[in-house]
mmCIF file of C-alpha atoms and ligand atoms in Angstrom:
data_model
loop_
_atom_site.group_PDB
_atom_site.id
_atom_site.type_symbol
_atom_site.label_atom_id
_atom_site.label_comp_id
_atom_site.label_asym_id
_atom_site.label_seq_id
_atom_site.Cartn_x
_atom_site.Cartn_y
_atom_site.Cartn_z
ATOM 1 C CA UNK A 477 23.718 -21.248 1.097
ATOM 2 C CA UNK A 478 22.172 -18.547 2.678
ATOM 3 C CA UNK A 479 22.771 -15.844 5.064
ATOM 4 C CA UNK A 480 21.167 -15.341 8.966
ATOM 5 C CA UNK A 481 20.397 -11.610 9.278
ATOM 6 C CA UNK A 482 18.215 -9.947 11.900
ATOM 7 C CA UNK A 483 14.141 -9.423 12.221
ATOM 8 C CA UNK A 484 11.209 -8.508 13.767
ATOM 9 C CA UNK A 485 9.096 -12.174 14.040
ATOM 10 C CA UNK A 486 5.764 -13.046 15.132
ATOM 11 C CA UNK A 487 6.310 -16.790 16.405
ATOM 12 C CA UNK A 488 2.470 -17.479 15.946
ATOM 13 C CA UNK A 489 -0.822 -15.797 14.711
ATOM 14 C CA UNK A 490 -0.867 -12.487 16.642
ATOM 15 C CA UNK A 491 1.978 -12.593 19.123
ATOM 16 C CA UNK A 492 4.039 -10.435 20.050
ATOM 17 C CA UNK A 493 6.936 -9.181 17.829
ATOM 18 C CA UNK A 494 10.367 -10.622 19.012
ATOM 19 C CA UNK A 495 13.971 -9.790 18.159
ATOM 20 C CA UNK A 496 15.454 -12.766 15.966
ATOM 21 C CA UNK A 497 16.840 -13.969 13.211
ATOM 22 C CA UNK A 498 16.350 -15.408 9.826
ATOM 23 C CA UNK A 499 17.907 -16.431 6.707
ATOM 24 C CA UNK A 500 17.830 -14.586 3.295
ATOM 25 C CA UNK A 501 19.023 -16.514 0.140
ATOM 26 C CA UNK A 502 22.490 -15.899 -1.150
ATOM 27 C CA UNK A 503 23.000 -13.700 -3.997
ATOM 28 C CA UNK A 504 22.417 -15.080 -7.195
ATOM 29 C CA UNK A 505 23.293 -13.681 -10.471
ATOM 30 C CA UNK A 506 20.048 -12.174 -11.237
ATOM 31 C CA UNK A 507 19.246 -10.775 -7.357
ATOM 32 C CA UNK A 508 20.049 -7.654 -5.310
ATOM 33 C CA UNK A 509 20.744 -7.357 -2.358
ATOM 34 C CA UNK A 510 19.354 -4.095 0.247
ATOM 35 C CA UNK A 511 20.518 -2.803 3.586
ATOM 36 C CA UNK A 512 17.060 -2.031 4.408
ATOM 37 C CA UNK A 513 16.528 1.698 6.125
ATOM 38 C CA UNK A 514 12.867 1.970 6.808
ATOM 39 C CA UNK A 515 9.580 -0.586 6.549
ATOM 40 C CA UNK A 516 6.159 0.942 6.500
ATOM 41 C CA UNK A 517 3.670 -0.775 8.680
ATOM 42 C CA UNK A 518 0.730 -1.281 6.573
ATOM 43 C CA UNK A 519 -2.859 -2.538 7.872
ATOM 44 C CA UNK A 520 -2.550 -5.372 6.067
ATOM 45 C CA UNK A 521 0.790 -6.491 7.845
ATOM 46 C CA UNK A 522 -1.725 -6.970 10.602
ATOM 47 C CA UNK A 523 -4.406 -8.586 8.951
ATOM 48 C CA UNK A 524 -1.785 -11.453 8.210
ATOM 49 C CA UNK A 525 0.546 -11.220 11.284
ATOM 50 C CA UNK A 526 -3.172 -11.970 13.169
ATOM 51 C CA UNK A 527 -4.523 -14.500 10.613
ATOM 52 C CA UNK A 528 -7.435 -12.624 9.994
ATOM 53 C CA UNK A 529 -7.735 -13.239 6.482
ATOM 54 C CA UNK A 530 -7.258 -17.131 6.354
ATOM 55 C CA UNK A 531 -3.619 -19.508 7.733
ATOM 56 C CA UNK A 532 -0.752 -17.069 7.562
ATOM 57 C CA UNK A 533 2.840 -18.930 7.477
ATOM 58 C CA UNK A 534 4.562 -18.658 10.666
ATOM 59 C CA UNK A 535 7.020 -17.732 12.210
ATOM 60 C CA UNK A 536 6.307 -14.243 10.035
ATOM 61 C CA UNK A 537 8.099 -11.171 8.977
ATOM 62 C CA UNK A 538 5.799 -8.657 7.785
ATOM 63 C CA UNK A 539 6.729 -5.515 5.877
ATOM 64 C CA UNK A 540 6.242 -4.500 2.071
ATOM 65 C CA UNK A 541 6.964 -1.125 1.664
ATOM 66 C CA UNK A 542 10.809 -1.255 1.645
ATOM 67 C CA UNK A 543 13.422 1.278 1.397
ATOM 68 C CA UNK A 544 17.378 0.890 1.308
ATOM 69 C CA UNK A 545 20.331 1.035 -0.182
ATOM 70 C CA UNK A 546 21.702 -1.556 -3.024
ATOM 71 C CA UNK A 547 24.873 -3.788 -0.706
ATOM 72 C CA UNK A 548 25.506 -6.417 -3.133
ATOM 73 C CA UNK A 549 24.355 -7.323 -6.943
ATOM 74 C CA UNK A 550 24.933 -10.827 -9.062
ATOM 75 C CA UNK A 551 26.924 -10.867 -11.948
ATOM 76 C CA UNK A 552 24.069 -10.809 -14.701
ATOM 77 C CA UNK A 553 22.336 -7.227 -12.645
ATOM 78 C CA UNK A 554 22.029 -4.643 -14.773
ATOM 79 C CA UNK A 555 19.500 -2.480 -13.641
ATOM 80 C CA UNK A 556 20.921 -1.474 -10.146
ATOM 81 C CA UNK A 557 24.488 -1.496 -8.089
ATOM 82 C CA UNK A 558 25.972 -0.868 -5.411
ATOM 83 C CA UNK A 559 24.524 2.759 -3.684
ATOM 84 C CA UNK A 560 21.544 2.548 -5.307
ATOM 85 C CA UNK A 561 18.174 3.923 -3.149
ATOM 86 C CA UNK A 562 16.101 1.389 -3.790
ATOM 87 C CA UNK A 563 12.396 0.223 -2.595
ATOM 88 C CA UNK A 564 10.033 -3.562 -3.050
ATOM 89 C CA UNK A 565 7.036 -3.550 -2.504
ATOM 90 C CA UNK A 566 3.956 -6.388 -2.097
ATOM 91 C CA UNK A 567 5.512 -8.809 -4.167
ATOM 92 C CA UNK A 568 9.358 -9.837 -5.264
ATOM 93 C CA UNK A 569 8.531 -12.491 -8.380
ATOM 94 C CA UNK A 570 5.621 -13.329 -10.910
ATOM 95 C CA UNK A 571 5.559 -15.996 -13.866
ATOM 96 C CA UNK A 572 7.108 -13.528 -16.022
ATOM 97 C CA UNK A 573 5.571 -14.932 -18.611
ATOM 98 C CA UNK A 574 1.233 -14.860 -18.523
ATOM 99 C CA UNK A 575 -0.223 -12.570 -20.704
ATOM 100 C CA UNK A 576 -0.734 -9.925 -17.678
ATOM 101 C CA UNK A 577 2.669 -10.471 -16.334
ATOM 102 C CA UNK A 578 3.966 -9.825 -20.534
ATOM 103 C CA UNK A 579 1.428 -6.656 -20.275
ATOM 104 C CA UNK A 580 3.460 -5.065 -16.975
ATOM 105 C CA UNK A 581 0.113 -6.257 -14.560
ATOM 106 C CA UNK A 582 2.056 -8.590 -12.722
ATOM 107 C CA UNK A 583 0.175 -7.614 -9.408
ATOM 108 C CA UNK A 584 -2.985 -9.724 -11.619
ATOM 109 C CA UNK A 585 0.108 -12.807 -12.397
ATOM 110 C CA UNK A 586 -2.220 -15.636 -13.596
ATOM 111 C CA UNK A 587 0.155 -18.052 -11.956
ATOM 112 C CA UNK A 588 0.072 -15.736 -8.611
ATOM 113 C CA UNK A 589 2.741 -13.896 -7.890
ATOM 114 C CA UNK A 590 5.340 -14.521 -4.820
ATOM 115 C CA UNK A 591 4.293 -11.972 -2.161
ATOM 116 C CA UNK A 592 6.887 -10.140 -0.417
ATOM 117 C CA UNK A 593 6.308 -12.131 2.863
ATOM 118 C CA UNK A 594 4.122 -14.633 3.936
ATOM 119 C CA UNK A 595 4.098 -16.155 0.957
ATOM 120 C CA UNK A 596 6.147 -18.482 -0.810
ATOM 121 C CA UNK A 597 8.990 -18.432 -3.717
ATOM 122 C CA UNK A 598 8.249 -20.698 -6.858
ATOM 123 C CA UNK A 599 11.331 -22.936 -5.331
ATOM 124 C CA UNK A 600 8.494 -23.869 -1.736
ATOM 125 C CA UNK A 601 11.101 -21.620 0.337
ATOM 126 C CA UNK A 602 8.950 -18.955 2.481
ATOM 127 C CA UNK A 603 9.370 -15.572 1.969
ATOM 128 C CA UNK A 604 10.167 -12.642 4.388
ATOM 129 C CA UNK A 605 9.482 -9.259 4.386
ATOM 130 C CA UNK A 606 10.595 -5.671 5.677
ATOM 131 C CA UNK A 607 11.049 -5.790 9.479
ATOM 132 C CA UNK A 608 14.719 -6.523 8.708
ATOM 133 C CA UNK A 609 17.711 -5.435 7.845
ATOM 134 C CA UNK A 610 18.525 -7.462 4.712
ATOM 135 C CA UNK A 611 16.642 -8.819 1.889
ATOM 136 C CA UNK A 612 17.718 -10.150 -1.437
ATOM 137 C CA UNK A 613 14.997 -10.238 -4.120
ATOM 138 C CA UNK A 614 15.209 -10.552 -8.336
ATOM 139 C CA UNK A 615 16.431 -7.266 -9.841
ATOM 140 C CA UNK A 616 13.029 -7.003 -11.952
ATOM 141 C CA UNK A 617 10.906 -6.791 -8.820
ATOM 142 C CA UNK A 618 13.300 -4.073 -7.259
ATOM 143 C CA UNK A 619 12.302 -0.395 -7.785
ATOM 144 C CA UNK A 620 14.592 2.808 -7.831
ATOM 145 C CA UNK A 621 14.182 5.293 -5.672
ATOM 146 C CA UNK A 622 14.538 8.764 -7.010
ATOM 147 C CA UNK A 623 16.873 11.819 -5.514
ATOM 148 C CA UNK A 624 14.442 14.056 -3.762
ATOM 149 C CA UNK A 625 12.210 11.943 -1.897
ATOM 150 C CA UNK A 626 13.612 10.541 1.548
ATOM 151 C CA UNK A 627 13.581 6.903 1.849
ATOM 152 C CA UNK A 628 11.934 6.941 5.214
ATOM 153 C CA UNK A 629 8.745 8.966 3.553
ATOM 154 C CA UNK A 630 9.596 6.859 0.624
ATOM 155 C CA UNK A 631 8.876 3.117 1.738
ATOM 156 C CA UNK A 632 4.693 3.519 2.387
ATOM 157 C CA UNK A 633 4.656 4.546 -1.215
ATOM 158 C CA UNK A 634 5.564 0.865 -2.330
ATOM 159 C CA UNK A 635 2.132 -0.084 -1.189
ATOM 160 C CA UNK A 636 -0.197 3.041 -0.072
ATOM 161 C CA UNK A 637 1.629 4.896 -2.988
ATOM 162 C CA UNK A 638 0.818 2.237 -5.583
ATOM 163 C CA UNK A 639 -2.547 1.814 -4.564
ATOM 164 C CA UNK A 640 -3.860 4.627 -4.992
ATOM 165 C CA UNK A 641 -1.725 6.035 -7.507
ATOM 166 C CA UNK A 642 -3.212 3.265 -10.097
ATOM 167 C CA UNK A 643 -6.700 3.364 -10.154
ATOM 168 C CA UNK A 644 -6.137 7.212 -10.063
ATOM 169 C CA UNK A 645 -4.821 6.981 -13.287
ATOM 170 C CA UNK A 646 -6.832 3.925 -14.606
ATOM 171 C CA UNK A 647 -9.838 5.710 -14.120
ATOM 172 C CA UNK A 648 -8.625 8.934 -15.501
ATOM 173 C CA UNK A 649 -8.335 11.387 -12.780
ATOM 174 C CA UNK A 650 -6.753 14.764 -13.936
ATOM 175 C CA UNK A 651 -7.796 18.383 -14.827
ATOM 176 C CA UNK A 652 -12.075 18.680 -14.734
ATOM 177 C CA UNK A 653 -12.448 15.502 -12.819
ATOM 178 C CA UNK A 654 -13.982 15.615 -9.618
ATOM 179 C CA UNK A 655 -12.504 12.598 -7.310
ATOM 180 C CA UNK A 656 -13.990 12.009 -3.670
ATOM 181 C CA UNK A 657 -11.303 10.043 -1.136
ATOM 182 C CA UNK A 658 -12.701 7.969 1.097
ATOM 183 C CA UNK A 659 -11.042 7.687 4.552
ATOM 184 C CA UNK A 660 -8.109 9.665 5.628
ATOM 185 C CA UNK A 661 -5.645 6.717 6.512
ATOM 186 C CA UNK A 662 -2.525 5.316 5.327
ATOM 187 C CA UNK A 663 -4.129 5.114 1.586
ATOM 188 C CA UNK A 664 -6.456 8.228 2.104
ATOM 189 C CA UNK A 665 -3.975 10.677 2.642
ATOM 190 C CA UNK A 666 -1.621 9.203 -0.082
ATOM 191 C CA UNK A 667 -4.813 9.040 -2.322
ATOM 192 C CA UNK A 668 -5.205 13.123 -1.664
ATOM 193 C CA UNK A 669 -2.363 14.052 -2.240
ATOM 194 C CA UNK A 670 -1.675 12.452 -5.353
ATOM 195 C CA UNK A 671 -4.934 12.971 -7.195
ATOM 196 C CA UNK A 672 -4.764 16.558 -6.130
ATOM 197 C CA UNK A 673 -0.990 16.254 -7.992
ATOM 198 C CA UNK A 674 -2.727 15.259 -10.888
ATOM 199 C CA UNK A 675 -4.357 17.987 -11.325
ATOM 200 C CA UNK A 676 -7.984 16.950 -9.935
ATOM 201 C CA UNK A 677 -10.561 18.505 -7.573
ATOM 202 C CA UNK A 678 -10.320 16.582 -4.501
ATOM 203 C CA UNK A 679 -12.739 15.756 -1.916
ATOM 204 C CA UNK A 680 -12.148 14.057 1.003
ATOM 205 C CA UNK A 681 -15.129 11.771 2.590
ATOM 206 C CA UNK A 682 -13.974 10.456 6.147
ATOM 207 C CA UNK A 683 -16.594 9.437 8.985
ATOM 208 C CA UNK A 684 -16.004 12.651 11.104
ATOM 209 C CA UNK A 685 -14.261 15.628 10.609
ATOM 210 C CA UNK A 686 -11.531 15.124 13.075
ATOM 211 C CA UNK A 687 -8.625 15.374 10.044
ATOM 212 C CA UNK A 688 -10.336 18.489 8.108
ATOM 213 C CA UNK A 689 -7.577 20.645 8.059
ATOM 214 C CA UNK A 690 -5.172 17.612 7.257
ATOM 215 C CA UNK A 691 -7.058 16.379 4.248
ATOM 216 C CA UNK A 692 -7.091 20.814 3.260
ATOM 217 C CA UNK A 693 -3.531 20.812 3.469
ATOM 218 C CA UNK A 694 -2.467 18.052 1.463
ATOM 219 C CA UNK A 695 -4.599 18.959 -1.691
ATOM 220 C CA UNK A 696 -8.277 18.648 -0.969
ATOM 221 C CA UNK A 697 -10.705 21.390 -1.371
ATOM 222 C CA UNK A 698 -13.738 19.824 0.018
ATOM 223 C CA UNK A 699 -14.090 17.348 3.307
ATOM 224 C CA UNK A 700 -17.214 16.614 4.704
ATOM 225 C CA UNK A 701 -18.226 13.624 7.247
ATOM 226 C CA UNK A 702 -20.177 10.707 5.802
ATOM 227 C CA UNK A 703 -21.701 10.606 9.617
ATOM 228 C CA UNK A 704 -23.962 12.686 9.024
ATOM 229 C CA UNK A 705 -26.482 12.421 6.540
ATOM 230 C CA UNK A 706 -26.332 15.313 4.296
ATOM 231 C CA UNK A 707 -22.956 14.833 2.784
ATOM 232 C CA UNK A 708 -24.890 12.612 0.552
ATOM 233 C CA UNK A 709 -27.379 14.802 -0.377
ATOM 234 C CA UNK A 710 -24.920 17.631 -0.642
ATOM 235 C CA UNK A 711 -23.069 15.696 -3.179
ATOM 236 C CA UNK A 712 -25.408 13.797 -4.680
ATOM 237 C CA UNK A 713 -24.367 13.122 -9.155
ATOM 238 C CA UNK A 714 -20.903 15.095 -8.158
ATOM 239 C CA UNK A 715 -18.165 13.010 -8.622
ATOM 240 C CA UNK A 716 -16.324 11.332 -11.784
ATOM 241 C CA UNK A 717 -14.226 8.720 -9.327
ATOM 242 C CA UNK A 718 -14.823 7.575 -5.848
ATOM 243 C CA UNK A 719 -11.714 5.613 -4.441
ATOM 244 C CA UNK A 720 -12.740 3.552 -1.434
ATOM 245 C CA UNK A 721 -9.772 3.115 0.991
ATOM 246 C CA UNK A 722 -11.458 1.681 3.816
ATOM 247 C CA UNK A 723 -12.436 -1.537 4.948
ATOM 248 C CA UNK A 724 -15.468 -0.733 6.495
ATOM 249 C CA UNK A 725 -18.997 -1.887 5.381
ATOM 250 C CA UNK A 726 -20.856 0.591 3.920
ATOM 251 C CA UNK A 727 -24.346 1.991 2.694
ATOM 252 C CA UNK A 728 -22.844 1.708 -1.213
ATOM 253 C CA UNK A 729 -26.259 2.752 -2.654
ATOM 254 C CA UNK A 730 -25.598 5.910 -0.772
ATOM 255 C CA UNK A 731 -21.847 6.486 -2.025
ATOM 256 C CA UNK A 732 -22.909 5.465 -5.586
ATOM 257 C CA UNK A 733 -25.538 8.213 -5.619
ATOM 258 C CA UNK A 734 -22.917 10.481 -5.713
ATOM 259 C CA UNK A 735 -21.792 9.409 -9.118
ATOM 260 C CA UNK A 736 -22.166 11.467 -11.925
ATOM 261 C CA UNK A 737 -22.873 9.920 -15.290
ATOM 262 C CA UNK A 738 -20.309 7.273 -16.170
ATOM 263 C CA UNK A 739 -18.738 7.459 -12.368
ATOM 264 C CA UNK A 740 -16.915 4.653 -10.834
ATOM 265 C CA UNK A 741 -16.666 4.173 -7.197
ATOM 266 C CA UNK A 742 -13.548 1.662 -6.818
ATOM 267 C CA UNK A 743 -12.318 -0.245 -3.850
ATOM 268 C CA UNK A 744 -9.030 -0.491 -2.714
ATOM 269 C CA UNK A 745 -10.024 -0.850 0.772
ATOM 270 C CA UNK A 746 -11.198 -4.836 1.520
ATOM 271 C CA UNK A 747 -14.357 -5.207 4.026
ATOM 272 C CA UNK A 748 -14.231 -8.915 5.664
ATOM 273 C CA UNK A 749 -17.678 -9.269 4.862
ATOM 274 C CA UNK A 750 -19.372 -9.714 1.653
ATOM 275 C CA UNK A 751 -21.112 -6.130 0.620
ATOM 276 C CA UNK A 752 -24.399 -4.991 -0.921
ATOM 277 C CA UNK A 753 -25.702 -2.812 -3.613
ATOM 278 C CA UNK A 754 -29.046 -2.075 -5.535
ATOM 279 C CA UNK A 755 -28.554 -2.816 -9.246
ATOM 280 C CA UNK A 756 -30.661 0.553 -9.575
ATOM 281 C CA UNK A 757 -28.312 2.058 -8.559
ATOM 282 C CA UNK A 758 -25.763 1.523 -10.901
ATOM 283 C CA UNK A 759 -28.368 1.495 -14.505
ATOM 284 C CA UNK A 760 -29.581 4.888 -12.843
ATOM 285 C CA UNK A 761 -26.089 6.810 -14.228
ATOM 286 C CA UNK A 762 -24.563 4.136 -16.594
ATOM 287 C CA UNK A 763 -22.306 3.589 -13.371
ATOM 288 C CA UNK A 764 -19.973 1.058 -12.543
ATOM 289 C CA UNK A 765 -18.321 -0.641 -9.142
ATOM 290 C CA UNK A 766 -15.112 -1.816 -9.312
ATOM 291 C CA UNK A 767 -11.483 -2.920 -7.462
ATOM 292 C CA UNK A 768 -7.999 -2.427 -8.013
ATOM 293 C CA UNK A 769 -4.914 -3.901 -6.120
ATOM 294 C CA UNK A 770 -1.465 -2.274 -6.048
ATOM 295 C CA UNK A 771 0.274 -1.799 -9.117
ATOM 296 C CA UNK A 772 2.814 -3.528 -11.582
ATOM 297 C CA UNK A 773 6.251 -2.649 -11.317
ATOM 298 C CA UNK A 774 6.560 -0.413 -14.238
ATOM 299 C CA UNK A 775 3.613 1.151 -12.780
ATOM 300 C CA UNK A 776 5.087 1.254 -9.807
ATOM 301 C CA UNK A 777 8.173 3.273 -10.704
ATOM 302 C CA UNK A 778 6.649 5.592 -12.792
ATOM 303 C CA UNK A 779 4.452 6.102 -9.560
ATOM 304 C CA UNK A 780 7.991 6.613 -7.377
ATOM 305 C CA UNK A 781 8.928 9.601 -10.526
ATOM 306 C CA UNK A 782 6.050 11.348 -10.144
ATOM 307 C CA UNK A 783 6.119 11.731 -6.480
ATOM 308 C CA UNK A 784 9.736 12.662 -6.753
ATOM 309 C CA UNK A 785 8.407 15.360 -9.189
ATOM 310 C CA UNK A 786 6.074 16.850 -6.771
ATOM 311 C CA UNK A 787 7.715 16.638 -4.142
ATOM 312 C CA UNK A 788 5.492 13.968 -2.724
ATOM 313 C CA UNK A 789 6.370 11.571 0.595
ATOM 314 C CA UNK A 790 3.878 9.621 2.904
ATOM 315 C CA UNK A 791 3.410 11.178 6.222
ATOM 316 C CA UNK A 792 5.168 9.499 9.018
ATOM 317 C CA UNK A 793 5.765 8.471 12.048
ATOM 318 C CA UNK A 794 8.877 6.808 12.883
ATOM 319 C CA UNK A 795 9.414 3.998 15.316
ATOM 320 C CA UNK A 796 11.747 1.978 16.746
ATOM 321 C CA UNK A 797 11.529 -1.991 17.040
ATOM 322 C CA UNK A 798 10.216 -2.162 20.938
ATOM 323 C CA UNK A 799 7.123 -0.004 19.378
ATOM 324 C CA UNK A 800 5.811 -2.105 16.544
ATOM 325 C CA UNK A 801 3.160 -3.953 18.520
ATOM 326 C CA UNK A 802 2.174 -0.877 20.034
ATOM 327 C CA UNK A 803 2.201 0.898 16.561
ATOM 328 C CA UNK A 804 -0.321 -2.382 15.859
ATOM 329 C CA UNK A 805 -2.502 -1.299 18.149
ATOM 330 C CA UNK A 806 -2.718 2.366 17.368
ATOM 331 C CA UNK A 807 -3.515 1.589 13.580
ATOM 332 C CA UNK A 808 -6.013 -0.369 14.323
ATOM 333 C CA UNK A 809 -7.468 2.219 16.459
ATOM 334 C CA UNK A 810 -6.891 5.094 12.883
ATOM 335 C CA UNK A 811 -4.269 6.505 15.604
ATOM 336 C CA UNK A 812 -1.656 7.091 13.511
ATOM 337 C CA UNK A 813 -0.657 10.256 10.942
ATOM 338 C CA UNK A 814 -0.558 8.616 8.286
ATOM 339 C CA UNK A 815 1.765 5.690 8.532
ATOM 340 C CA UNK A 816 4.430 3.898 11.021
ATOM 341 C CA UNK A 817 7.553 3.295 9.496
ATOM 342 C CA UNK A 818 10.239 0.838 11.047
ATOM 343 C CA UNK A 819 13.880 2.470 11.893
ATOM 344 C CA UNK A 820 15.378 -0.800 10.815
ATOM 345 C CA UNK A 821 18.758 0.433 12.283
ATOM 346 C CA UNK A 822 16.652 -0.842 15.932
ATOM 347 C CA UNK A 823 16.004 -4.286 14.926
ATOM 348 C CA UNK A 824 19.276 -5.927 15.730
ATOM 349 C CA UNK A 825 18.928 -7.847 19.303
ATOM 350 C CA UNK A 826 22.479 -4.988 20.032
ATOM 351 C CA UNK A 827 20.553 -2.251 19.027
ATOM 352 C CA UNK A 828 17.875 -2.904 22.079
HETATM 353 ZN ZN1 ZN B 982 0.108 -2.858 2.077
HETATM 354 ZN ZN1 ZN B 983 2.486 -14.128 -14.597
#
């Protein structure tokens, strides 16, 4: 059985969004299921909703940073009821049982895990994400939203959160490290403020200078433009970590000359096109390129405490249903401070 609740759908690759409905799975013992508040609008929502990164599964219902309230739990549910804040993020299953799925990496599932939409469950049925106002998903893949962060604020941190909060910590950034940001987006401004929460010197690298005293105010204590040429020189050996959060092509050899010995410049942001880098320049400092992708869900919550602990929220700009392709637009344009998040109170075709 299953229930019809409304959403935001894209018919086809990259049409318009349109009031509707679909179904969401009944409640089974092990599931919860959320009244869903707010659902960030993350770049890669468009990426899929346009098929620009290979066949999406249509109709579609983006959305995987989720925030609500706990409506209904199964019988088995023990680690959430009824009240609860609660948040999903990119994905709502994994194996549960592959070595990096038994190790808490289930973002890295050797199976592949079941994204949050556009993807589907291990039972064929496709999934759906946030642009709704109900979802049921597995209790293990459902994280807890602490008191003191607001869910609207809240729900980017399920995916800009996570994504920057891991390979902050993975590659060690705290006290005497020296961590340069680049881009000031959805994941840059997230990526500020929590390295500068961890207790690292922060330096923003964006293409112009336009959000300066943004990047300043939420923890940095350098920003300089990577238009023009001397940043590079300026910085050149400085920093410990570089966390790439656009997905831009760049000059790498120029970025990885501002490693210091042992640096890592890591990419969360994903370029379409393949990219290129002079071996030199990695044997010249011992350094090393790398990626990370989101987070597992332990991860993940611990991620949620510490923001709650510094006081720590996205910022947002809330929307209403009628202004999600327009939102589109304005991402794709870096128009936005830092992320859209869906009122999902406006979705239902009465709320219009
Ligand atoms: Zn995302
Ligand atoms: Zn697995």
């Amino acid at each position: 059985m299953t229930t019809t609740v409304p959403a935001l759908v894209a018919a086809t690759p990259g049409a318009s969004f349109e009031r509707s409905t679909i179904e969401r799975r009944d409640v089974g013992p092990n599931d919860v299921q959320i009244d869903i508040a707010y659902a960030g609008i993350c770049h890669s929502d468009i990426h899929q909703a346009r098929e620009e990164w290979g066949a999406g599964i249509f109709p579609m219902v983006p959305g995987h940073e989720i925030a609500g309230i706990v409506s209904a739990v199964g019988s088995d549910v023990t680690k959430h009821k009824v009240g609860d804040r609660v948040g999903i993020g990119c994905f709502v299953d994994s194996c549960r049982e592959c070595e990096n799925c038994l190790a808490g990496e289930e973002q890295f599932c050797l199976k592949g895990n079941v994204a949050t939409y556009n993807g589907r469950e291990y039972s064929g049925e496709e999934t759906y994400g946030g642009y709704s106002t109900s979802i049921v998903a597995n209790e293990n893949y459902v994280l807890s939203i602490p008191e003191g962060i607001d869910l609207d604020v809240a729900a980017p941190l399920l995916c800009a959160g996570i994504t920057t909060y891991s390979p902050l910590k993975h590659w060690g950034a705290g006290p005497g490290k020296k961590v340069a940001i680049v881009g000031m987006g959805g994941l840059g401004h997230m990526g500020v403020k929590i390295a500068a929460a961890l207790g690292a010197e922060v330096t923003v690298l964006s293409q112009t200078l336009s959000k300066k005293e943004d990047g300043l105010r939420l923890g940095a204590t350098d920003y300089f433009a990577t238009s023009d040429d001397e940043t590079f020189k300026t910085n050149s050996k400085r920093f410990d970590l570089i966390i790439n959060t656009v997905s831009a092509d760049l000059p790498i050899d120029k970025y990885l000359s501002m490693l210091t010995l042992d640096g890592s410049m890591v990419f969360v942001g994903l370029p379409e096109k393949p990219q290129t880098f002079r071996v030199f320049s990695l044997t010249g400092g011992r350094r090393s390129l790398a990626g990370s992708n989101i987070g597992g869900i332990r991860e993940t919550q611990e991620m949620l405490d510490f923001c709650a602990e510094h006081g720590l929220g996205a910022d947002i700009e809330v929307i209403g249903a009628d202004q999600v392709d327009e939102a589109y637009e304005r991402v794709v344009k870096s128009d936005v401070r830092y992320r859209f998040v869906i009122d999902t109170a406006t979705i239902p075709e009465n709320a219009a």
